[in-house]
């Protein structure tokens, strides 16, 4: 009996090695600090909101870092997910690889250090035209107002980074790929190259609908990648918007999942899996020809500190089980576990070790 058969027969997890999970996206440095109402008013911010930075917010970032208690966390949707996956896996280190673009500056150095601390094998494309992307989290009580400035993250170039031999070799080493839909606004050609590689080699390519605006304004690049998508994630709002844009003529989430599963697919060896989360309600997933509901972990509303990053964490937990070839039910359970831990903390941060069995 081969070692692999022995592992399978004992129901053990598949052996893990470096660079088995590949992620690519917008690396942002989350800068969070507790502020007061005057600070919010000064920059015209709502207490609980998510916006893209405008010129008037330039000074906000400078002022925020001068505060005495500033926390820096490596952020950005895909980077959060691969970091959570690595945290769930623990050892070996560097199972997760991450590509994205940063600036040659202090914030870029912090991102590198944070990725290293999370044991993620980050290979950033570094350029000096734009500063490292940031997301200011202005915290007042239980609320946080988020101001995102993509900057350098928007400058990722396929030919300057992904196509380089040393980098492409890391892509080839992976067996599971994950890219959030947000990256469609930056480098759709990079996504396609990775997606086609996965499809040709019968590996698993995962994507996320990420936000309603992706389906609305980046539908063309999204639908170019869709035939290569083996696993598609999204939340209930994104699913509804996607269905509307594609003319599915239904707002039933199970029906949307089924119709999405049946969209054209290149690699017919793998049936597409669609997973939609719904906050505190059951997650919905296509299992073969059926659509199944998976309840979330019960949580006391008072324990919820910050739901931002919950979706990223769900995907991270899911990927950690997927890369170990666990069944779909277990991938979803791992996703629910990770999200449950992260929403009890500020930002996409986690305790030293997971307690998932």
Tab-separated table of C-alpha atoms in Angstrom:
chain	number	residue	atom	x	y	z
A	1	UNK	CA	0.000	0.000	0.000
A	2	UNK	CA	1.419	3.381	-0.955
A	3	UNK	CA	1.927	6.104	1.655
A	4	UNK	CA	-0.845	8.112	0.024
A	5	UNK	CA	-3.300	5.216	0.251
A	6	UNK	CA	-2.267	4.639	3.852
A	7	UNK	CA	-2.982	8.285	4.677
A	8	UNK	CA	-6.334	8.179	2.929
A	9	UNK	CA	-7.369	4.903	4.520
A	10	UNK	CA	-6.672	6.366	7.963
A	11	UNK	CA	-8.635	9.460	7.052
A	12	UNK	CA	-5.522	11.567	7.660
A	13	UNK	CA	-4.996	14.917	6.091
A	14	UNK	CA	-3.039	15.062	2.847
A	15	UNK	CA	0.625	15.932	3.382
A	16	UNK	CA	1.321	19.639	3.164
A	17	UNK	CA	4.327	21.321	1.622
A	18	UNK	CA	5.463	24.880	0.918
A	19	UNK	CA	3.674	26.989	-1.705
A	20	UNK	CA	0.765	24.557	-2.066
A	21	UNK	CA	-1.804	27.366	-1.763
A	22	UNK	CA	-1.439	30.381	-4.058
A	23	UNK	CA	-3.132	33.751	-3.586
A	24	UNK	CA	-2.856	36.986	-5.559
A	25	UNK	CA	-4.552	40.296	-4.825
A	26	UNK	CA	-4.425	43.806	-3.373
A	27	UNK	CA	-2.098	44.001	-0.373
A	28	UNK	CA	-3.216	46.805	1.925
A	29	UNK	CA	-1.835	47.825	5.269
A	30	UNK	CA	-4.710	48.263	7.712
A	31	UNK	CA	-3.980	51.141	10.079
A	32	UNK	CA	-6.367	51.130	13.005
A	33	UNK	CA	-6.626	53.594	15.843
A	34	UNK	CA	-9.268	54.684	18.297
A	35	UNK	CA	-10.453	58.182	17.407
A	36	UNK	CA	-13.147	60.546	18.670
A	37	UNK	CA	-16.190	62.066	17.024
A	38	UNK	CA	-14.258	65.281	16.278
A	39	UNK	CA	-11.781	63.292	14.185
A	40	UNK	CA	-14.624	61.692	12.191
A	41	UNK	CA	-16.308	65.066	11.693
A	42	UNK	CA	-13.076	66.699	10.603
A	43	UNK	CA	-12.793	64.257	7.683
A	44	UNK	CA	-16.519	63.935	7.039
A	45	UNK	CA	-16.681	60.248	8.002
A	46	UNK	CA	-19.687	58.251	9.178
A	47	UNK	CA	-19.009	56.142	12.302
A	48	UNK	CA	-19.613	52.846	10.479
A	49	UNK	CA	-18.761	52.931	6.793
A	50	UNK	CA	-16.456	51.754	4.026
A	51	UNK	CA	-15.289	54.232	1.406
A	52	UNK	CA	-12.469	54.752	-1.066
A	53	UNK	CA	-10.099	57.571	-0.169
A	54	UNK	CA	-10.377	60.935	-1.920
A	55	UNK	CA	-7.953	63.859	-1.896
A	56	UNK	CA	-9.543	65.299	1.252
A	57	UNK	CA	-8.518	62.159	3.176
A	58	UNK	CA	-4.753	62.509	2.523
A	59	UNK	CA	-4.153	64.231	5.847
A	60	UNK	CA	-6.268	61.642	7.667
A	61	UNK	CA	-3.643	58.933	7.138
A	62	UNK	CA	-0.820	61.208	8.320
A	63	UNK	CA	-2.767	62.203	11.409
A	64	UNK	CA	-3.813	58.656	12.234
A	65	UNK	CA	-0.244	57.316	12.416
A	66	UNK	CA	0.722	60.087	14.858
A	67	UNK	CA	-1.805	58.775	17.403
A	68	UNK	CA	-0.223	57.016	20.347
A	69	UNK	CA	-1.908	53.645	19.946
A	70	UNK	CA	-1.830	52.669	16.300
A	71	UNK	CA	-2.173	49.040	15.253
A	72	UNK	CA	-0.830	47.866	11.909
A	73	UNK	CA	-2.258	44.724	10.365
A	74	UNK	CA	-1.541	43.282	6.941
A	75	UNK	CA	-4.867	43.523	5.130
A	76	UNK	CA	-6.471	43.275	1.713
A	77	UNK	CA	-9.073	40.583	1.064
A	78	UNK	CA	-6.984	37.818	-0.565
A	79	UNK	CA	-4.004	38.405	1.695
A	80	UNK	CA	-6.321	38.107	4.735
A	81	UNK	CA	-7.662	34.792	3.443
A	82	UNK	CA	-4.286	33.162	2.750
A	83	UNK	CA	-3.021	34.412	6.110
A	84	UNK	CA	-5.986	32.801	7.919
A	85	UNK	CA	-5.448	29.595	5.920
A	86	UNK	CA	-1.794	29.533	7.013
A	87	UNK	CA	-2.826	30.217	10.635
A	88	UNK	CA	-5.310	27.312	10.543
A	89	UNK	CA	-2.629	25.021	9.069
A	90	UNK	CA	0.124	26.220	11.483
A	91	UNK	CA	2.895	23.923	10.174
A	92	UNK	CA	4.649	23.658	7.809
A	93	UNK	CA	5.196	27.387	7.407
A	94	UNK	CA	4.811	28.985	3.968
A	95	UNK	CA	2.154	26.607	2.662
A	96	UNK	CA	0.551	29.858	1.463
A	97	UNK	CA	2.121	32.038	-1.231
A	98	UNK	CA	0.928	35.584	-1.910
A	99	UNK	CA	1.570	37.956	-4.854
A	100	UNK	CA	0.581	41.622	-4.992
A	101	UNK	CA	2.037	45.079	-5.493
A	102	UNK	CA	3.459	47.418	-2.832
A	103	UNK	CA	5.548	50.581	-2.763
A	104	UNK	CA	9.211	50.908	-1.777
A	105	UNK	CA	8.367	52.635	1.489
A	106	UNK	CA	7.943	52.252	5.250
A	107	UNK	CA	4.418	50.812	4.963
A	108	UNK	CA	5.663	48.311	2.383
A	109	UNK	CA	8.343	47.194	4.845
A	110	UNK	CA	5.674	46.729	7.533
A	111	UNK	CA	3.581	44.590	5.133
A	112	UNK	CA	6.613	42.411	4.417
A	113	UNK	CA	7.289	42.004	8.123
A	114	UNK	CA	3.629	41.188	8.901
A	115	UNK	CA	3.467	38.567	6.140
A	116	UNK	CA	6.649	37.015	7.515
A	117	UNK	CA	5.209	36.928	11.049
A	118	UNK	CA	2.140	35.138	9.645
A	119	UNK	CA	4.491	32.646	7.911
A	120	UNK	CA	3.058	33.487	4.491
A	121	UNK	CA	5.511	33.330	1.581
A	122	UNK	CA	4.805	36.793	0.184
A	123	UNK	CA	6.511	37.869	-3.030
A	124	UNK	CA	5.570	41.464	-3.690
A	125	UNK	CA	6.090	43.389	-6.892
A	126	UNK	CA	7.750	46.545	-5.575
A	127	UNK	CA	7.563	49.822	-7.492
A	128	UNK	CA	8.189	53.456	-6.558
A	129	UNK	CA	5.525	55.276	-8.616
A	130	UNK	CA	2.803	54.774	-5.994
A	131	UNK	CA	2.963	54.322	-2.201
A	132	UNK	CA	1.851	51.093	-0.526
A	133	UNK	CA	-1.933	50.768	-0.393
A	134	UNK	CA	-3.537	51.442	2.973
A	135	UNK	CA	-6.870	51.121	4.695
A	136	UNK	CA	-7.532	53.454	7.614
A	137	UNK	CA	-9.763	51.969	10.292
A	138	UNK	CA	-11.041	54.782	12.487
A	139	UNK	CA	-12.521	53.189	15.582
A	140	UNK	CA	-15.094	54.800	17.875
A	141	UNK	CA	-16.656	52.444	20.412
A	142	UNK	CA	-18.033	49.408	18.535
A	143	UNK	CA	-17.937	51.210	15.204
A	144	UNK	CA	-15.196	51.465	12.624
A	145	UNK	CA	-15.049	53.722	9.621
A	146	UNK	CA	-12.886	52.326	6.814
A	147	UNK	CA	-11.113	54.464	4.234
A	148	UNK	CA	-9.227	52.472	1.566
A	149	UNK	CA	-6.516	53.884	-0.651
A	150	UNK	CA	-5.432	51.225	-3.212
A	151	UNK	CA	-2.438	53.197	-4.527
A	152	UNK	CA	0.379	50.705	-5.256
A	153	UNK	CA	-1.981	47.709	-5.137
A	154	UNK	CA	-3.429	49.044	-8.373
A	155	UNK	CA	-0.029	48.866	-10.123
A	156	UNK	CA	0.472	45.087	-10.330
A	157	UNK	CA	1.916	44.129	-13.729
A	158	UNK	CA	1.810	40.605	-15.164
A	159	UNK	CA	4.925	41.008	-17.314
A	160	UNK	CA	6.911	42.665	-14.515
A	161	UNK	CA	6.139	40.036	-11.880
A	162	UNK	CA	3.894	37.033	-12.585
A	163	UNK	CA	5.695	36.138	-15.832
A	164	UNK	CA	9.169	36.070	-14.253
A	165	UNK	CA	10.527	32.516	-14.103
A	166	UNK	CA	11.135	32.433	-10.364
A	167	UNK	CA	7.630	33.706	-9.653
A	168	UNK	CA	5.855	31.515	-12.184
A	169	UNK	CA	7.606	28.469	-10.658
A	170	UNK	CA	5.831	29.274	-7.374
A	171	UNK	CA	2.510	29.345	-9.251
A	172	UNK	CA	3.285	25.929	-10.728
A	173	UNK	CA	4.070	24.487	-7.286
A	174	UNK	CA	0.548	25.221	-6.030
A	175	UNK	CA	-2.426	22.899	-6.228
A	176	UNK	CA	-5.089	25.309	-4.935
A	177	UNK	CA	-5.451	28.912	-6.180
A	178	UNK	CA	-7.487	31.737	-4.695
A	179	UNK	CA	-8.026	35.260	-6.042
A	180	UNK	CA	-10.656	37.689	-4.743
A	181	UNK	CA	-12.825	39.443	-7.336
A	182	UNK	CA	-11.321	42.767	-6.215
A	183	UNK	CA	-8.208	41.948	-8.268
A	184	UNK	CA	-10.299	42.047	-11.483
A	185	UNK	CA	-10.064	45.841	-11.236
A	186	UNK	CA	-6.256	45.612	-11.276
A	187	UNK	CA	-4.936	42.810	-13.499
A	188	UNK	CA	-7.502	40.541	-15.183
A	189	UNK	CA	-4.757	39.217	-17.494
A	190	UNK	CA	-2.797	37.927	-14.479
A	191	UNK	CA	-5.917	36.191	-13.154
A	192	UNK	CA	-6.566	34.537	-16.517
A	193	UNK	CA	-3.028	33.237	-16.797
A	194	UNK	CA	-3.243	31.582	-13.368
A	195	UNK	CA	-6.811	30.330	-13.948
A	196	UNK	CA	-5.901	28.732	-17.288
A	197	UNK	CA	-2.866	27.043	-15.743
A	198	UNK	CA	-5.043	25.553	-12.990
A	199	UNK	CA	-7.631	24.370	-15.488
A	200	UNK	CA	-5.052	22.809	-17.849
A	201	UNK	CA	-3.392	20.927	-14.991
A	202	UNK	CA	-6.680	19.891	-13.319
A	203	UNK	CA	-5.862	21.905	-10.200
A	204	UNK	CA	-8.401	23.901	-8.150
A	205	UNK	CA	-9.035	27.566	-8.956
A	206	UNK	CA	-11.182	29.545	-6.498
A	207	UNK	CA	-12.599	33.021	-6.836
A	208	UNK	CA	-14.780	35.393	-4.839
A	209	UNK	CA	-17.513	37.759	-6.066
A	210	UNK	CA	-16.065	40.155	-3.425
A	211	UNK	CA	-18.499	43.086	-3.750
A	212	UNK	CA	-21.642	44.012	-5.692
A	213	UNK	CA	-19.704	46.575	-7.759
A	214	UNK	CA	-17.534	43.811	-9.250
A	215	UNK	CA	-20.545	42.078	-10.887
A	216	UNK	CA	-21.987	45.444	-11.889
A	217	UNK	CA	-18.972	47.220	-13.368
A	218	UNK	CA	-16.436	44.464	-14.007
A	219	UNK	CA	-18.812	41.845	-15.357
A	220	UNK	CA	-16.861	41.369	-18.599
A	221	UNK	CA	-13.517	40.364	-16.992
A	222	UNK	CA	-15.424	38.381	-14.332
A	223	UNK	CA	-17.247	36.330	-16.976
A	224	UNK	CA	-13.997	35.754	-18.903
A	225	UNK	CA	-12.562	34.052	-15.818
A	226	UNK	CA	-15.769	32.213	-14.800
A	227	UNK	CA	-15.268	29.178	-17.112
A	228	UNK	CA	-12.083	28.413	-15.162
A	229	UNK	CA	-13.605	28.812	-11.689
A	230	UNK	CA	-13.869	25.521	-9.756
A	231	UNK	CA	-15.073	27.070	-6.488
A	232	UNK	CA	-16.899	30.387	-6.312
A	233	UNK	CA	-17.469	32.230	-3.026
A	234	UNK	CA	-19.738	35.176	-2.294
A	235	UNK	CA	-22.201	36.530	0.252
A	236	UNK	CA	-25.961	36.884	-0.155
A	237	UNK	CA	-25.811	40.507	-1.405
A	238	UNK	CA	-23.104	39.731	-3.977
A	239	UNK	CA	-25.018	36.629	-5.113
A	240	UNK	CA	-28.202	38.672	-5.643
A	241	UNK	CA	-26.343	41.333	-7.653
A	242	UNK	CA	-24.572	38.675	-9.737
A	243	UNK	CA	-27.919	36.986	-10.481
A	244	UNK	CA	-29.451	40.293	-11.513
A	245	UNK	CA	-26.530	41.150	-13.814
A	246	UNK	CA	-26.754	37.723	-15.464
A	247	UNK	CA	-30.541	37.840	-15.804
A	248	UNK	CA	-31.161	34.737	-13.668
A	249	UNK	CA	-34.616	36.127	-12.794
A	250	UNK	CA	-34.647	34.678	-9.296
A	251	UNK	CA	-33.768	35.965	-5.857
A	252	UNK	CA	-33.798	32.518	-4.269
A	253	UNK	CA	-30.211	31.975	-3.109
A	254	UNK	CA	-30.267	28.185	-3.630
A	255	UNK	CA	-31.535	28.690	-7.181
A	256	UNK	CA	-28.826	31.322	-7.832
A	257	UNK	CA	-26.168	28.868	-6.574
A	258	UNK	CA	-27.494	26.137	-8.907
A	259	UNK	CA	-27.602	28.449	-11.943
A	260	UNK	CA	-24.098	29.699	-11.174
A	261	UNK	CA	-22.838	26.128	-10.878
A	262	UNK	CA	-24.243	25.380	-14.340
A	263	UNK	CA	-22.517	28.276	-16.128
A	264	UNK	CA	-20.064	27.108	-18.840
A	265	UNK	CA	-16.910	25.447	-17.532
A	266	UNK	CA	-13.596	24.598	-19.234
A	267	UNK	CA	-12.343	21.722	-17.080
A	268	UNK	CA	-15.238	19.254	-17.086
A	269	UNK	CA	-13.312	16.842	-14.809
A	270	UNK	CA	-14.390	19.000	-11.871
A	271	UNK	CA	-17.956	20.112	-11.255
A	272	UNK	CA	-18.092	23.724	-10.092
A	273	UNK	CA	-18.842	24.257	-6.412
A	274	UNK	CA	-20.661	27.455	-5.374
A	275	UNK	CA	-20.584	28.591	-1.743
A	276	UNK	CA	-22.638	31.586	-0.587
A	277	UNK	CA	-22.434	32.818	3.004
A	278	UNK	CA	-25.315	34.758	4.591
A	279	UNK	CA	-23.925	36.365	7.739
A	280	UNK	CA	-25.564	34.714	10.744
A	281	UNK	CA	-27.799	32.565	8.525
A	282	UNK	CA	-26.862	29.211	6.973
A	283	UNK	CA	-24.235	29.059	4.262
A	284	UNK	CA	-25.541	27.623	0.986
A	285	UNK	CA	-23.417	25.275	-1.119
A	286	UNK	CA	-23.865	23.125	-4.203
A	287	UNK	CA	-23.109	19.506	-3.380
A	288	UNK	CA	-23.210	17.466	-6.573
A	289	UNK	CA	-26.679	18.033	-8.016
A	290	UNK	CA	-28.152	19.284	-4.743
A	291	UNK	CA	-27.961	22.569	-2.862
A	292	UNK	CA	-27.304	22.104	0.858
A	293	UNK	CA	-27.523	24.479	3.838
A	294	UNK	CA	-24.742	24.577	6.432
A	295	UNK	CA	-25.520	26.336	9.739
A	296	UNK	CA	-22.971	28.750	11.225
A	297	UNK	CA	-21.441	28.409	14.689
A	298	UNK	CA	-23.801	29.938	17.276
A	299	UNK	CA	-22.526	33.204	18.729
A	300	UNK	CA	-23.863	35.684	21.258
A	301	UNK	CA	-24.436	39.014	19.453
A	302	UNK	CA	-22.631	40.752	22.357
A	303	UNK	CA	-19.439	38.838	21.539
A	304	UNK	CA	-19.244	40.280	18.045
A	305	UNK	CA	-16.573	42.967	18.006
A	306	UNK	CA	-16.158	43.556	14.295
A	307	UNK	CA	-17.667	41.610	11.391
A	308	UNK	CA	-15.272	43.074	8.839
A	309	UNK	CA	-12.978	40.289	7.661
A	310	UNK	CA	-15.577	37.599	8.428
A	311	UNK	CA	-15.936	36.715	4.742
A	312	UNK	CA	-12.166	36.658	4.211
A	313	UNK	CA	-11.785	34.430	7.272
A	314	UNK	CA	-14.469	32.027	6.105
A	315	UNK	CA	-12.582	31.591	2.827
A	316	UNK	CA	-9.268	31.210	4.684
A	317	UNK	CA	-10.637	28.467	6.915
A	318	UNK	CA	-12.224	26.751	3.902
A	319	UNK	CA	-8.953	26.863	1.933
A	320	UNK	CA	-6.966	25.410	4.852
A	321	UNK	CA	-9.124	22.265	4.732
A	322	UNK	CA	-9.346	22.222	0.917
A	323	UNK	CA	-5.576	22.179	0.489
A	324	UNK	CA	-5.561	19.117	2.796
A	325	UNK	CA	-8.127	17.460	0.505
A	326	UNK	CA	-10.863	17.375	3.120
A	327	UNK	CA	-14.515	16.883	2.037
A	328	UNK	CA	-16.664	19.956	1.297
A	329	UNK	CA	-18.607	19.661	4.580
A	330	UNK	CA	-15.352	19.890	6.524
A	331	UNK	CA	-14.065	22.805	4.424
A	332	UNK	CA	-17.239	24.731	5.271
A	333	UNK	CA	-16.982	23.798	8.960
A	334	UNK	CA	-13.388	25.110	8.988
A	335	UNK	CA	-14.616	28.294	7.293
A	336	UNK	CA	-17.331	28.823	9.880
A	337	UNK	CA	-14.843	28.191	12.690
A	338	UNK	CA	-12.349	30.791	11.402
A	339	UNK	CA	-15.040	33.430	10.833
A	340	UNK	CA	-16.416	32.822	14.333
A	341	UNK	CA	-12.978	33.497	15.869
A	342	UNK	CA	-12.230	36.604	13.781
A	343	UNK	CA	-15.511	38.442	14.420
A	344	UNK	CA	-14.743	38.432	18.145
A	345	UNK	CA	-11.602	40.503	17.489
A	346	UNK	CA	-10.702	43.881	15.982
A	347	UNK	CA	-9.542	43.658	12.366
A	348	UNK	CA	-8.610	40.443	10.640
A	349	UNK	CA	-6.455	39.214	13.550
A	350	UNK	CA	-6.306	35.904	15.357
A	351	UNK	CA	-5.089	34.239	18.569
A	352	UNK	CA	-1.759	32.391	18.553
A	353	UNK	CA	-3.215	28.993	17.665
A	354	UNK	CA	-6.536	27.685	16.355
A	355	UNK	CA	-8.547	25.192	18.373
A	356	UNK	CA	-10.288	23.465	15.458
A	357	UNK	CA	-10.878	19.718	15.436
